[in-house]
mmCIF file of C-alpha atoms in Angstrom:
data_model
loop_
_atom_site.group_PDB
_atom_site.id
_atom_site.type_symbol
_atom_site.label_atom_id
_atom_site.label_comp_id
_atom_site.label_asym_id
_atom_site.label_seq_id
_atom_site.Cartn_x
_atom_site.Cartn_y
_atom_site.Cartn_z
ATOM 1 C CA UNK A 190 58.129 -9.476 -1.966
ATOM 2 C CA UNK A 191 58.507 -12.406 -4.905
ATOM 3 C CA UNK A 192 57.296 -11.652 -7.869
ATOM 4 C CA UNK A 193 54.682 -14.592 -8.047
ATOM 5 C CA UNK A 194 52.960 -12.742 -5.017
ATOM 6 C CA UNK A 195 52.908 -9.915 -6.648
ATOM 7 C CA UNK A 196 51.063 -11.739 -10.036
ATOM 8 C CA UNK A 197 48.705 -13.751 -7.556
ATOM 9 C CA UNK A 198 47.785 -10.041 -6.080
ATOM 10 C CA UNK A 199 46.882 -8.911 -9.635
ATOM 11 C CA UNK A 200 44.837 -11.826 -10.448
ATOM 12 C CA UNK A 201 43.007 -11.443 -7.178
ATOM 13 C CA UNK A 202 42.065 -7.910 -8.258
ATOM 14 C CA UNK A 203 41.388 -8.525 -11.454
ATOM 15 C CA UNK A 204 38.885 -11.321 -9.867
ATOM 16 C CA UNK A 205 37.628 -9.231 -7.884
ATOM 17 C CA UNK A 206 37.054 -6.621 -10.302
ATOM 18 C CA UNK A 207 35.107 -9.273 -12.697
ATOM 19 C CA UNK A 208 33.078 -10.829 -9.594
ATOM 20 C CA UNK A 209 31.817 -6.578 -9.273
ATOM 21 C CA UNK A 210 30.850 -6.205 -12.859
ATOM 22 C CA UNK A 211 28.875 -9.494 -12.888
ATOM 23 C CA UNK A 212 27.307 -8.462 -9.847
ATOM 24 C CA UNK A 213 26.601 -5.020 -11.770
ATOM 25 C CA UNK A 214 25.192 -6.823 -14.546
ATOM 26 C CA UNK A 215 22.870 -8.631 -12.807
ATOM 27 C CA UNK A 216 21.138 -5.976 -10.874
ATOM 28 C CA UNK A 217 21.020 -4.212 -13.782
ATOM 29 C CA UNK A 218 19.030 -6.750 -15.638
ATOM 30 C CA UNK A 219 16.997 -7.367 -12.302
ATOM 31 C CA UNK A 220 16.235 -3.676 -12.853
ATOM 32 C CA UNK A 221 15.139 -4.106 -16.230
ATOM 33 C CA UNK A 222 13.146 -6.549 -15.159
ATOM 34 C CA UNK A 223 11.246 -4.851 -12.905
ATOM 35 C CA UNK A 224 9.999 -2.117 -14.818
ATOM 36 C CA UNK A 225 9.309 -4.348 -17.482
ATOM 37 C CA UNK A 226 6.893 -6.211 -15.389
ATOM 38 C CA UNK A 227 5.982 -2.985 -13.677
ATOM 39 C CA UNK A 228 4.725 -1.574 -17.414
ATOM 40 C CA UNK A 229 3.270 -4.507 -17.951
ATOM 41 C CA UNK A 230 1.221 -4.856 -14.661
ATOM 42 C CA UNK A 231 -0.373 -0.780 -15.002
ATOM 43 C CA UNK A 232 -1.347 -2.004 -18.654
ATOM 44 C CA UNK A 233 -3.258 -4.960 -17.716
ATOM 45 C CA UNK A 234 -4.300 -3.371 -14.846
ATOM 46 C CA UNK A 235 -5.763 -0.515 -17.391
ATOM 47 C CA UNK A 236 -7.130 -3.138 -20.123
ATOM 48 C CA UNK A 237 -9.306 -4.332 -16.984
ATOM 49 C CA UNK A 238 -11.093 -1.404 -17.200
ATOM 50 C CA UNK A 239 -12.449 -1.176 -20.863
ATOM 51 C CA UNK A 240 -15.522 -1.774 -22.137
ATOM 52 C CA UNK A 241 -16.011 -5.223 -24.161
ATOM 53 C CA UNK A 242 -16.333 -4.330 -27.586
ATOM 54 C CA UNK A 243 -19.287 -6.904 -27.767
ATOM 55 C CA UNK A 244 -20.446 -8.946 -24.379
ATOM 56 C CA UNK A 245 -20.965 -12.384 -24.657
ATOM 57 C CA UNK A 246 -24.130 -13.369 -25.047
ATOM 58 C CA UNK A 247 -25.475 -15.481 -22.050
ATOM 59 C CA UNK A 248 -25.995 -19.002 -22.177
ATOM 60 C CA UNK A 249 -28.801 -21.230 -20.791
ATOM 61 C CA UNK A 250 -27.872 -22.204 -17.377
ATOM 62 C CA UNK A 251 -24.868 -20.537 -17.089
ATOM 63 C CA UNK A 252 -23.670 -16.960 -15.242
ATOM 64 C CA UNK A 253 -22.243 -14.567 -17.530
ATOM 65 C CA UNK A 254 -20.049 -11.931 -16.059
ATOM 66 C CA UNK A 255 -21.265 -8.461 -16.096
ATOM 67 C CA UNK A 256 -19.311 -5.369 -16.863
ATOM 68 C CA UNK A 257 -20.560 -1.982 -15.562
ATOM 69 C CA UNK A 258 -20.863 0.375 -17.335
ATOM 70 C CA UNK A 259 -17.773 3.268 -17.868
ATOM 71 C CA UNK A 260 -17.936 6.053 -15.479
ATOM 72 C CA UNK A 261 -19.969 3.816 -13.342
ATOM 73 C CA UNK A 262 -19.736 4.569 -9.703
ATOM 74 C CA UNK A 263 -18.265 0.576 -9.569
ATOM 75 C CA UNK A 264 -16.226 1.418 -12.546
ATOM 76 C CA UNK A 265 -15.039 4.222 -10.664
ATOM 77 C CA UNK A 266 -14.184 2.205 -7.871
ATOM 78 C CA UNK A 267 -12.640 -0.337 -10.009
ATOM 79 C CA UNK A 268 -10.293 2.805 -11.286
ATOM 80 C CA UNK A 269 -9.039 3.885 -7.797
ATOM 81 C CA UNK A 270 -8.026 0.394 -6.969
ATOM 82 C CA UNK A 271 -6.055 0.525 -10.083
ATOM 83 C CA UNK A 272 -4.455 3.644 -8.729
ATOM 84 C CA UNK A 273 -3.537 2.129 -5.319
ATOM 85 C CA UNK A 274 -2.191 -1.101 -6.662
ATOM 86 C CA UNK A 275 -0.192 1.035 -8.966
ATOM 87 C CA UNK A 276 1.582 3.464 -6.457
ATOM 88 C CA UNK A 277 2.475 0.535 -3.894
ATOM 89 C CA UNK A 278 4.420 -1.144 -7.299
ATOM 90 C CA UNK A 279 5.326 2.400 -7.811
ATOM 91 C CA UNK A 280 7.187 2.875 -4.244
ATOM 92 C CA UNK A 281 8.557 -1.073 -4.187
ATOM 93 C CA UNK A 282 10.135 -0.273 -8.224
ATOM 94 C CA UNK A 283 11.673 3.176 -6.223
ATOM 95 C CA UNK A 284 12.917 2.589 -2.752
ATOM 96 C CA UNK A 285 12.950 -0.708 -1.849
ATOM 97 C CA UNK A 286 17.102 -2.061 -2.284
ATOM 98 C CA UNK A 287 18.050 1.322 -3.664
ATOM 99 C CA UNK A 288 20.785 3.221 -2.538
ATOM 100 C CA UNK A 289 20.640 6.648 -1.034
ATOM 101 C CA UNK A 290 22.817 8.132 -3.714
ATOM 102 C CA UNK A 291 20.542 6.724 -6.745
ATOM 103 C CA UNK A 292 18.256 9.946 -5.766
ATOM 104 C CA UNK A 293 21.214 12.365 -6.233
ATOM 105 C CA UNK A 294 21.160 11.672 -9.962
ATOM 106 C CA UNK A 295 19.981 13.713 -12.612
ATOM 107 C CA UNK A 296 17.379 13.263 -13.955
ATOM 108 C CA UNK A 297 15.635 11.920 -10.288
ATOM 109 C CA UNK A 298 16.990 15.174 -8.621
ATOM 110 C CA UNK A 299 14.771 16.528 -10.720
ATOM 111 C CA UNK A 300 12.035 13.985 -11.559
ATOM 112 C CA UNK A 301 11.174 13.749 -8.135
ATOM 113 C CA UNK A 302 10.173 17.089 -6.412
ATOM 114 C CA UNK A 303 8.036 17.295 -9.615
ATOM 115 C CA UNK A 304 6.174 14.275 -8.822
ATOM 116 C CA UNK A 305 5.487 15.301 -5.410
ATOM 117 C CA UNK A 306 4.468 18.903 -6.392
ATOM 118 C CA UNK A 307 2.082 16.922 -8.726
ATOM 119 C CA UNK A 308 0.636 15.076 -5.241
ATOM 120 C CA UNK A 309 -0.190 18.059 -3.668
ATOM 121 C CA UNK A 310 -2.313 19.710 -6.257
ATOM 122 C CA UNK A 311 -4.136 15.722 -6.315
ATOM 123 C CA UNK A 312 -4.898 16.131 -2.621
ATOM 124 C CA UNK A 313 -6.855 19.356 -3.569
ATOM 125 C CA UNK A 314 -8.440 17.611 -6.852
ATOM 126 C CA UNK A 315 -9.311 14.601 -4.374
ATOM 127 C CA UNK A 316 -11.136 17.571 -1.534
ATOM 128 C CA UNK A 317 -12.774 18.451 -5.203
ATOM 129 C CA UNK A 318 -14.355 15.295 -5.583
ATOM 130 C CA UNK A 319 -15.605 14.804 -1.936
ATOM 131 C CA UNK A 320 -17.333 17.983 -2.657
ATOM 132 C CA UNK A 321 -18.652 17.060 -6.231
ATOM 133 C CA UNK A 322 -19.614 13.593 -4.441
ATOM 134 C CA UNK A 323 -21.941 16.237 -1.895
ATOM 135 C CA UNK A 324 -23.672 17.963 -4.975
ATOM 136 C CA UNK A 325 -24.670 14.525 -6.152
ATOM 137 C CA UNK A 326 -25.921 13.415 -3.189
ATOM 138 C CA UNK A 327 -27.727 16.373 -3.371
ATOM 139 C CA UNK A 328 -29.130 15.318 -6.690
ATOM 140 C CA UNK A 329 -29.668 11.760 -5.231
ATOM 141 C CA UNK A 330 -31.867 13.255 -2.611
ATOM 142 C CA UNK A 331 -34.315 15.932 -5.397
ATOM 143 C CA UNK A 332 -34.500 12.321 -7.315
ATOM 144 C CA UNK A 333 -35.798 10.256 -4.257
ATOM 145 C CA UNK A 334 -38.505 13.572 -3.847
ATOM 146 C CA UNK A 335 -40.067 12.611 -6.940
ATOM 147 C CA UNK A 336 -39.867 9.111 -7.080
ATOM 148 C CA UNK A 337 -41.976 9.194 -3.808
ATOM 149 C CA UNK A 338 -44.410 11.479 -5.014
ATOM 150 C CA UNK A 339 -45.190 10.027 -8.704
ATOM 151 C CA UNK A 340 -45.140 6.513 -6.925
ATOM 152 C CA UNK A 341 -48.691 7.366 -5.357
ATOM 153 C CA UNK A 342 -51.568 5.983 -6.897
ATOM 154 C CA UNK A 343 -53.686 7.487 -8.067
ATOM 155 C CA UNK A 344 -51.348 10.637 -9.481
ATOM 156 C CA UNK A 345 -52.854 13.392 -8.831
ATOM 157 C CA UNK A 346 -52.330 16.963 -9.870
ATOM 158 C CA UNK A 347 -50.531 17.578 -6.197
ATOM 159 C CA UNK A 348 -47.824 14.529 -6.656
ATOM 160 C CA UNK A 349 -47.427 15.973 -9.841
ATOM 161 C CA UNK A 350 -46.500 19.367 -8.494
ATOM 162 C CA UNK A 351 -44.098 18.213 -5.961
ATOM 163 C CA UNK A 352 -42.380 16.210 -8.431
ATOM 164 C CA UNK A 353 -42.138 18.694 -10.737
ATOM 165 C CA UNK A 354 -40.084 21.604 -8.135
ATOM 166 C CA UNK A 355 -37.895 18.825 -7.350
ATOM 167 C CA UNK A 356 -36.762 17.932 -10.676
ATOM 168 C CA UNK A 357 -36.667 21.430 -12.189
ATOM 169 C CA UNK A 358 -34.387 22.046 -9.035
ATOM 170 C CA UNK A 359 -32.676 19.171 -10.083
ATOM 171 C CA UNK A 360 -32.202 19.908 -13.252
ATOM 172 C CA UNK A 361 -31.210 23.542 -12.609
ATOM 173 C CA UNK A 362 -28.263 22.766 -10.367
ATOM 174 C CA UNK A 363 -27.050 20.283 -13.252
ATOM 175 C CA UNK A 364 -26.577 23.701 -15.354
ATOM 176 C CA UNK A 365 -25.668 25.631 -12.629
ATOM 177 C CA UNK A 366 -22.256 26.420 -11.471
ATOM 178 C CA UNK A 367 -21.625 24.242 -8.842
ATOM 179 C CA UNK A 368 -19.997 26.527 -6.041
ATOM 180 C CA UNK A 369 -23.130 28.576 -6.155
ATOM 181 C CA UNK A 370 -25.835 25.452 -7.180
ATOM 182 C CA UNK A 371 -23.750 23.667 -3.677
ATOM 183 C CA UNK A 372 -26.260 23.503 -0.407
ATOM 184 C CA UNK A 373 -24.891 25.965 1.669
ATOM 185 C CA UNK A 374 -24.076 23.056 4.388
ATOM 186 C CA UNK A 375 -22.261 19.893 2.101
ATOM 187 C CA UNK A 376 -18.711 22.237 2.125
ATOM 188 C CA UNK A 377 -18.910 22.101 5.506
ATOM 189 C CA UNK A 378 -20.662 18.625 5.757
ATOM 190 C CA UNK A 379 -17.257 17.359 3.589
ATOM 191 C CA UNK A 380 -15.024 19.670 5.819
ATOM 192 C CA UNK A 381 -16.435 18.005 8.603
ATOM 193 C CA UNK A 382 -16.521 14.568 7.304
ATOM 194 C CA UNK A 383 -12.782 14.358 5.728
ATOM 195 C CA UNK A 384 -11.191 17.095 9.218
ATOM 196 C CA UNK A 385 -9.130 18.785 6.320
ATOM 197 C CA UNK A 386 -10.760 22.020 7.298
ATOM 198 C CA UNK A 387 -9.858 25.608 7.156
ATOM 199 C CA UNK A 388 -9.934 25.348 10.292
ATOM 200 C CA UNK A 389 -7.577 25.881 13.220
ATOM 201 C CA UNK A 390 -5.554 27.992 10.803
ATOM 202 C CA UNK A 391 -3.276 25.202 9.180
ATOM 203 C CA UNK A 392 -6.029 22.833 8.333
ATOM 204 C CA UNK A 393 -4.124 19.746 7.323
ATOM 205 C CA UNK A 394 -5.029 15.892 8.261
ATOM 206 C CA UNK A 395 -4.224 14.016 11.490
ATOM 207 C CA UNK A 396 -2.038 12.117 9.343
ATOM 208 C CA UNK A 397 0.129 14.718 8.009
ATOM 209 C CA UNK A 398 0.905 16.359 11.484
ATOM 210 C CA UNK A 399 2.573 13.148 12.200
ATOM 211 C CA UNK A 400 5.272 14.549 9.248
ATOM 212 C CA UNK A 401 7.921 17.676 9.227
ATOM 213 C CA UNK A 402 7.362 21.354 9.451
ATOM 214 C CA UNK A 403 7.410 21.790 6.038
ATOM 215 C CA UNK A 404 5.533 18.633 4.535
ATOM 216 C CA UNK A 405 2.165 20.193 6.941
ATOM 217 C CA UNK A 406 3.059 23.584 5.445
ATOM 218 C CA UNK A 407 3.407 22.147 1.742
ATOM 219 C CA UNK A 408 -0.251 20.266 2.426
ATOM 220 C CA UNK A 409 -2.073 22.934 3.953
ATOM 221 C CA UNK A 410 -0.898 25.316 1.215
ATOM 222 C CA UNK A 411 -2.493 23.251 -1.127
ATOM 223 C CA UNK A 412 -5.732 22.414 0.856
ATOM 224 C CA UNK A 413 -6.394 26.026 2.016
ATOM 225 C CA UNK A 414 -7.954 27.019 -1.529
ATOM 226 C CA UNK A 415 -10.093 24.123 -2.043
ATOM 227 C CA UNK A 416 -13.635 25.573 -1.225
ATOM 228 C CA UNK A 417 -12.875 29.277 -3.003
ATOM 229 C CA UNK A 418 -14.846 30.184 -6.229
ATOM 230 C CA UNK A 419 -11.591 31.186 -7.962
ATOM 231 C CA UNK A 420 -9.859 27.453 -7.625
ATOM 232 C CA UNK A 421 -10.207 25.011 -10.282
ATOM 233 C CA UNK A 422 -9.532 21.424 -10.604
ATOM 234 C CA UNK A 423 -9.222 21.358 -14.487
ATOM 235 C CA UNK A 424 -6.339 24.050 -13.711
ATOM 236 C CA UNK A 425 -5.113 21.744 -11.501
ATOM 237 C CA UNK A 426 -4.671 19.206 -13.547
ATOM 238 C CA UNK A 427 -3.843 20.977 -16.215
ATOM 239 C CA UNK A 428 -0.823 22.492 -14.126
ATOM 240 C CA UNK A 429 0.059 18.208 -13.191
ATOM 241 C CA UNK A 430 0.735 17.690 -16.854
ATOM 242 C CA UNK A 431 3.178 20.490 -16.601
ATOM 243 C CA UNK A 432 6.743 19.419 -17.574
ATOM 244 C CA UNK A 433 5.343 15.858 -17.840
ATOM 245 C CA UNK A 434 7.749 14.728 -20.718
ATOM 246 C CA UNK A 435 8.367 10.828 -21.427
ATOM 247 C CA UNK A 436 12.374 10.015 -20.683
ATOM 248 C CA UNK A 437 14.826 9.733 -23.623
ATOM 249 C CA UNK A 438 18.026 8.084 -24.635
ATOM 250 C CA UNK A 439 19.313 6.343 -21.348
ATOM 251 C CA UNK A 440 16.782 7.398 -19.235
ATOM 252 C CA UNK A 441 14.404 4.869 -20.801
ATOM 253 C CA UNK A 442 16.006 2.018 -18.811
ATOM 254 C CA UNK A 443 16.139 3.932 -15.537
ATOM 255 C CA UNK A 444 14.374 4.977 -12.765
ATOM 256 C CA UNK A 445 13.588 8.072 -14.421
ATOM 257 C CA UNK A 446 11.124 5.719 -16.633
ATOM 258 C CA UNK A 447 8.820 4.393 -13.594
ATOM 259 C CA UNK A 448 8.569 8.122 -12.113
ATOM 260 C CA UNK A 449 7.094 9.220 -15.656
ATOM 261 C CA UNK A 450 5.018 6.116 -15.644
ATOM 262 C CA UNK A 451 3.713 6.888 -12.071
ATOM 263 C CA UNK A 452 3.003 10.560 -12.658
ATOM 264 C CA UNK A 453 1.197 9.729 -16.089
ATOM 265 C CA UNK A 454 -1.171 7.851 -14.099
ATOM 266 C CA UNK A 455 -2.113 9.974 -11.551
ATOM 267 C CA UNK A 456 -2.723 12.776 -13.507
ATOM 268 C CA UNK A 457 -4.836 10.257 -15.903
ATOM 269 C CA UNK A 458 -7.054 9.426 -12.590
ATOM 270 C CA UNK A 459 -7.279 12.838 -11.722
ATOM 271 C CA UNK A 460 -8.376 14.468 -15.094
ATOM 272 C CA UNK A 461 -11.282 11.621 -15.224
ATOM 273 C CA UNK A 462 -12.282 12.502 -11.465
ATOM 274 C CA UNK A 463 -12.588 15.811 -12.764
ATOM 275 C CA UNK A 464 -13.978 15.010 -15.810
ATOM 276 C CA UNK A 465 -16.417 12.915 -14.551
ATOM 277 C CA UNK A 466 -17.365 13.813 -10.797
ATOM 278 C CA UNK A 467 -16.203 17.129 -10.222
ATOM 279 C CA UNK A 468 -19.053 18.942 -11.579
ATOM 280 C CA UNK A 469 -19.434 21.357 -14.230
ATOM 281 C CA UNK A 470 -15.825 21.368 -14.072
ATOM 282 C CA UNK A 471 -14.311 21.276 -18.013
ATOM 283 C CA UNK A 472 -10.478 19.816 -18.645
ATOM 284 C CA UNK A 473 -8.795 19.379 -21.618
ATOM 285 C CA UNK A 474 -7.321 15.364 -22.834
ATOM 286 C CA UNK A 475 -3.816 14.543 -20.925
ATOM 287 C CA UNK A 476 -1.359 14.338 -23.311
ATOM 288 C CA UNK A 477 0.573 10.415 -23.201
ATOM 289 C CA UNK A 478 2.414 9.098 -25.845
ATOM 290 C CA UNK A 479 1.532 6.577 -28.141
ATOM 291 C CA UNK A 480 4.493 5.033 -28.964
ATOM 292 C CA UNK A 481 4.430 3.198 -25.513
ATOM 293 C CA UNK A 482 2.873 -0.183 -24.682
ATOM 294 C CA UNK A 483 1.362 0.992 -21.299
ATOM 295 C CA UNK A 484 0.061 4.139 -22.414
ATOM 296 C CA UNK A 485 -2.682 2.383 -24.663
ATOM 297 C CA UNK A 486 -5.516 1.677 -22.977
ATOM 298 C CA UNK A 487 -5.564 4.964 -21.092
ATOM 299 C CA UNK A 488 -5.253 6.765 -24.391
ATOM 300 C CA UNK A 489 -8.415 4.401 -25.429
ATOM 301 C CA UNK A 490 -10.511 5.588 -22.496
ATOM 302 C CA UNK A 491 -9.863 9.194 -22.435
ATOM 303 C CA UNK A 492 -11.279 8.756 -26.318
ATOM 304 C CA UNK A 493 -14.099 7.128 -25.014
ATOM 305 C CA UNK A 494 -14.492 9.321 -22.062
ATOM 306 C CA UNK A 495 -14.526 12.552 -24.356
ATOM 307 C CA UNK A 496 -17.007 11.225 -27.129
ATOM 308 C CA UNK A 497 -19.320 10.976 -23.820
ATOM 309 C CA UNK A 498 -18.275 14.663 -22.962
ATOM 310 C CA UNK A 499 -18.624 15.940 -26.512
ATOM 311 C CA UNK A 500 -22.342 14.654 -26.096
ATOM 312 C CA UNK A 501 -23.235 16.059 -22.400
ATOM 313 C CA UNK A 502 -21.245 19.760 -23.443
ATOM 314 C CA UNK A 503 -23.793 19.788 -25.905
ATOM 315 C CA UNK A 504 -26.760 19.907 -23.459
ATOM 316 C CA UNK A 505 -24.897 22.602 -21.246
ATOM 317 C CA UNK A 506 -23.806 19.787 -18.350
ATOM 318 C CA UNK A 507 -20.747 18.209 -17.612
ATOM 319 C CA UNK A 508 -21.404 15.100 -15.049
ATOM 320 C CA UNK A 509 -20.288 11.787 -16.611
ATOM 321 C CA UNK A 510 -21.220 9.847 -13.865
ATOM 322 C CA UNK A 511 -23.265 7.004 -15.399
ATOM 323 C CA UNK A 512 -25.973 6.876 -13.007
ATOM 324 C CA UNK A 513 -26.480 10.734 -13.312
ATOM 325 C CA UNK A 514 -26.502 10.779 -16.753
ATOM 326 C CA UNK A 515 -29.655 8.504 -16.279
ATOM 327 C CA UNK A 516 -31.035 10.855 -13.572
ATOM 328 C CA UNK A 517 -30.678 13.688 -16.034
ATOM 329 C CA UNK A 518 -32.561 11.812 -19.430
ATOM 330 C CA UNK A 519 -35.356 10.658 -16.931
ATOM 331 C CA UNK A 520 -35.847 13.932 -14.757
ATOM 332 C CA UNK A 521 -36.294 15.540 -18.487
ATOM 333 C CA UNK A 522 -39.098 13.203 -19.628
ATOM 334 C CA UNK A 523 -40.805 13.450 -16.172
ATOM 335 C CA UNK A 524 -40.927 17.628 -16.303
ATOM 336 C CA UNK A 525 -42.517 17.057 -19.734
ATOM 337 C CA UNK A 526 -44.852 14.466 -18.764
ATOM 338 C CA UNK A 527 -45.510 17.046 -15.672
ATOM 339 C CA UNK A 528 -46.154 19.953 -17.840
ATOM 340 C CA UNK A 529 -48.724 18.326 -19.963
ATOM 341 C CA UNK A 530 -50.618 16.784 -16.957
ATOM 342 C CA UNK A 531 -54.339 16.040 -17.197
ATOM 343 C CA UNK A 532 -56.338 14.184 -14.374
ATOM 344 C CA UNK A 533 -56.973 11.236 -14.920
ATOM 345 C CA UNK A 534 -54.009 9.671 -16.453
ATOM 346 C CA UNK A 535 -54.459 7.228 -19.208
ATOM 347 C CA UNK A 536 -53.920 3.740 -18.420
ATOM 348 C CA UNK A 537 -51.057 3.829 -20.523
ATOM 349 C CA UNK A 538 -49.359 7.010 -20.194
ATOM 350 C CA UNK A 539 -49.490 5.781 -16.240
ATOM 351 C CA UNK A 540 -47.917 2.628 -17.328
ATOM 352 C CA UNK A 541 -45.101 4.835 -19.311
ATOM 353 C CA UNK A 542 -44.783 6.954 -16.302
ATOM 354 C CA UNK A 543 -44.509 3.603 -13.720
ATOM 355 C CA UNK A 544 -41.195 2.507 -15.876
ATOM 356 C CA UNK A 545 -39.431 5.857 -15.682
ATOM 357 C CA UNK A 546 -40.413 6.677 -11.981
ATOM 358 C CA UNK A 547 -38.628 2.937 -11.385
ATOM 359 C CA UNK A 548 -35.733 3.339 -13.532
ATOM 360 C CA UNK A 549 -35.270 6.785 -11.858
ATOM 361 C CA UNK A 550 -35.685 5.009 -7.889
ATOM 362 C CA UNK A 551 -32.981 2.207 -9.024
ATOM 363 C CA UNK A 552 -30.712 4.702 -9.851
ATOM 364 C CA UNK A 553 -31.106 6.569 -6.754
ATOM 365 C CA UNK A 554 -30.631 3.221 -5.282
ATOM 366 C CA UNK A 555 -27.375 2.790 -6.776
ATOM 367 C CA UNK A 556 -26.203 6.222 -5.848
ATOM 368 C CA UNK A 557 -27.488 5.997 -2.033
ATOM 369 C CA UNK A 558 -25.334 2.528 -1.919
ATOM 370 C CA UNK A 559 -22.362 3.264 -3.867
ATOM 371 C CA UNK A 560 -21.535 6.904 -3.102
ATOM 372 C CA UNK A 561 -20.762 6.179 0.588
ATOM 373 C CA UNK A 562 -18.178 3.281 -0.393
ATOM 374 C CA UNK A 563 -16.715 6.082 -3.271
ATOM 375 C CA UNK A 564 -16.098 9.122 -1.028
ATOM 376 C CA UNK A 565 -14.418 6.503 1.507
ATOM 377 C CA UNK A 566 -12.366 5.365 -1.179
ATOM 378 C CA UNK A 567 -12.009 8.922 -2.492
ATOM 379 C CA UNK A 568 -10.346 9.402 1.319
ATOM 380 C CA UNK A 569 -8.255 6.445 1.176
ATOM 381 C CA UNK A 570 -6.765 7.403 -1.869
ATOM 382 C CA UNK A 571 -5.935 11.283 -0.083
ATOM 383 C CA UNK A 572 -4.748 9.400 2.613
ATOM 384 C CA UNK A 573 -2.456 7.026 0.834
ATOM 385 C CA UNK A 574 -1.032 9.617 -0.908
ATOM 386 C CA UNK A 575 -0.053 11.568 2.021
ATOM 387 C CA UNK A 576 1.468 9.132 3.186
ATOM 388 C CA UNK A 577 3.676 7.956 0.205
ATOM 389 C CA UNK A 578 5.090 11.235 0.043
ATOM 390 C CA UNK A 579 6.110 11.353 3.445
ATOM 391 C CA UNK A 580 8.133 8.225 3.236
ATOM 392 C CA UNK A 581 9.848 9.910 -0.427
ATOM 393 C CA UNK A 582 10.164 12.838 1.108
ATOM 394 C CA UNK A 583 11.887 10.065 4.278
ATOM 395 C CA UNK A 584 14.283 9.402 1.595
ATOM 396 C CA UNK A 585 14.994 12.749 0.202
ATOM 397 C CA UNK A 586 15.680 13.833 3.742
ATOM 398 C CA UNK A 587 18.797 11.113 3.637
ATOM 399 C CA UNK A 588 20.216 12.007 0.628
ATOM 400 C CA UNK A 589 20.388 15.549 1.525
ATOM 401 C CA UNK A 590 21.946 14.650 4.584
ATOM 402 C CA UNK A 591 24.410 12.426 2.725
ATOM 403 C CA UNK A 592 25.429 15.141 0.241
ATOM 404 C CA UNK A 593 25.214 18.063 3.067
ATOM 405 C CA UNK A 594 28.328 15.267 5.033
ATOM 406 C CA UNK A 595 30.076 14.609 1.329
ATOM 407 C CA UNK A 596 30.085 18.423 0.550
#
C-alpha cells in the first residue's frame, strides 16, 4: 500500500478518536449539567416548604398568599408532592439514556441495591402512616362527639358529662402507645383499604404481583410485620440512615450523587412522616451534610420540627400534626371547664366555651376534609415506590444478564 495511504489512514484514525473524545466531553458536560439541575430543583422544592420568617402584611383590596402551618395536613400533602417530583426526576437522571454497563461499575453496584433496600423499609413506613391516620380519625370522631354535645343550648350537666367522657378518652389515647390504644377495627380497615394485608400468605399488593418472584418475596417480607407490636417505624428510619454516606472525590460528579441525593430525600420524608403522623413514635434526627446546598432547606425543616417535638415530649404526647395539636390543647381546656362545671353557665363563660368549641369544630372539619386525600396520597407514594423499584430492578436484571454473557 502506498505511503500516502498509510498516512491518510492514520490521520483518519486520529480524526475518529478526536471526535470520540469530543463526544465524551460533551456527554460528560451534559451529565454534569443534569446533576446540577437536579440538585437545584430539589433545593428549590424544599425551600418552598419552609415557613416564611414573617408573612407579608395584607394590603387593601388585594388578597395575600396564605401559607399553611408547618406540619399541617396541607403541608404534608405538599411534602409528598415534592417527593414524587424528585423521584420522577431522579429516574430520568439515573436511567434515561444510560448504558447498562454504567450500573456494573462501583460505587453504583453497591449504592443501588442499598437504595432499593431503603425503599422496602419505606413501604413498611407507609403502612405505619396509614395506621397513624386511622388513629387520628378515631381522635377526630371523639372530638366531634364533644363538639356536638357542647353546641347544645343551654349547656346542661348531661351534655358536659358526654363531652368530658369523649375528650378524656381522646387525651388518654394520645398518651398511650398507639398499638394498644388503636381501635380494634382500625388495623383491619387499613388492611382492607390498602389491600396489602397478610391474608393469602404473601399479603403483597396487586402491583407487586406483576413483578418477579424475588421482588414479591422482598416486598411481602417487608409488609408482614407492619402491625406487630415489636415493629417500630423509628427503627426503620434509623436502619434506612445506616450507610447513608455522601459521595467523595470523583463520585461527586457521577451517578453516585443522584442516588445519594434521592436516598437522603427518601429518608428525610419518611423521618418527617414518622415524627409527625405515625403517632407515639420517637425518632432521632437524620444526619445530613451541611456543606451541600440542596441539604440546607431539609436541615432547616428538621430543626424546626425538632423544636416542636421537644415541646411535645414535655407533655408526654408525640403527634405533631398541626390540627391534632390544636385539638389536644382545646380538649384539655374543655376538660378543665367540665371539671368545674356549674349550672347555669354564666354569659362570659358560655362565650368562652363557644369560642373553643368553634375552634375544635373547625379542626374536626379540617381532619374530615384532609385525612382522606392525605391517605390516598400516601397510597400513591406506596405504589410509586413499588413501580420505581421494579423499574430499577429491570435495569439491574439486564445488567446481570450482560455480566453473565461477558463472563
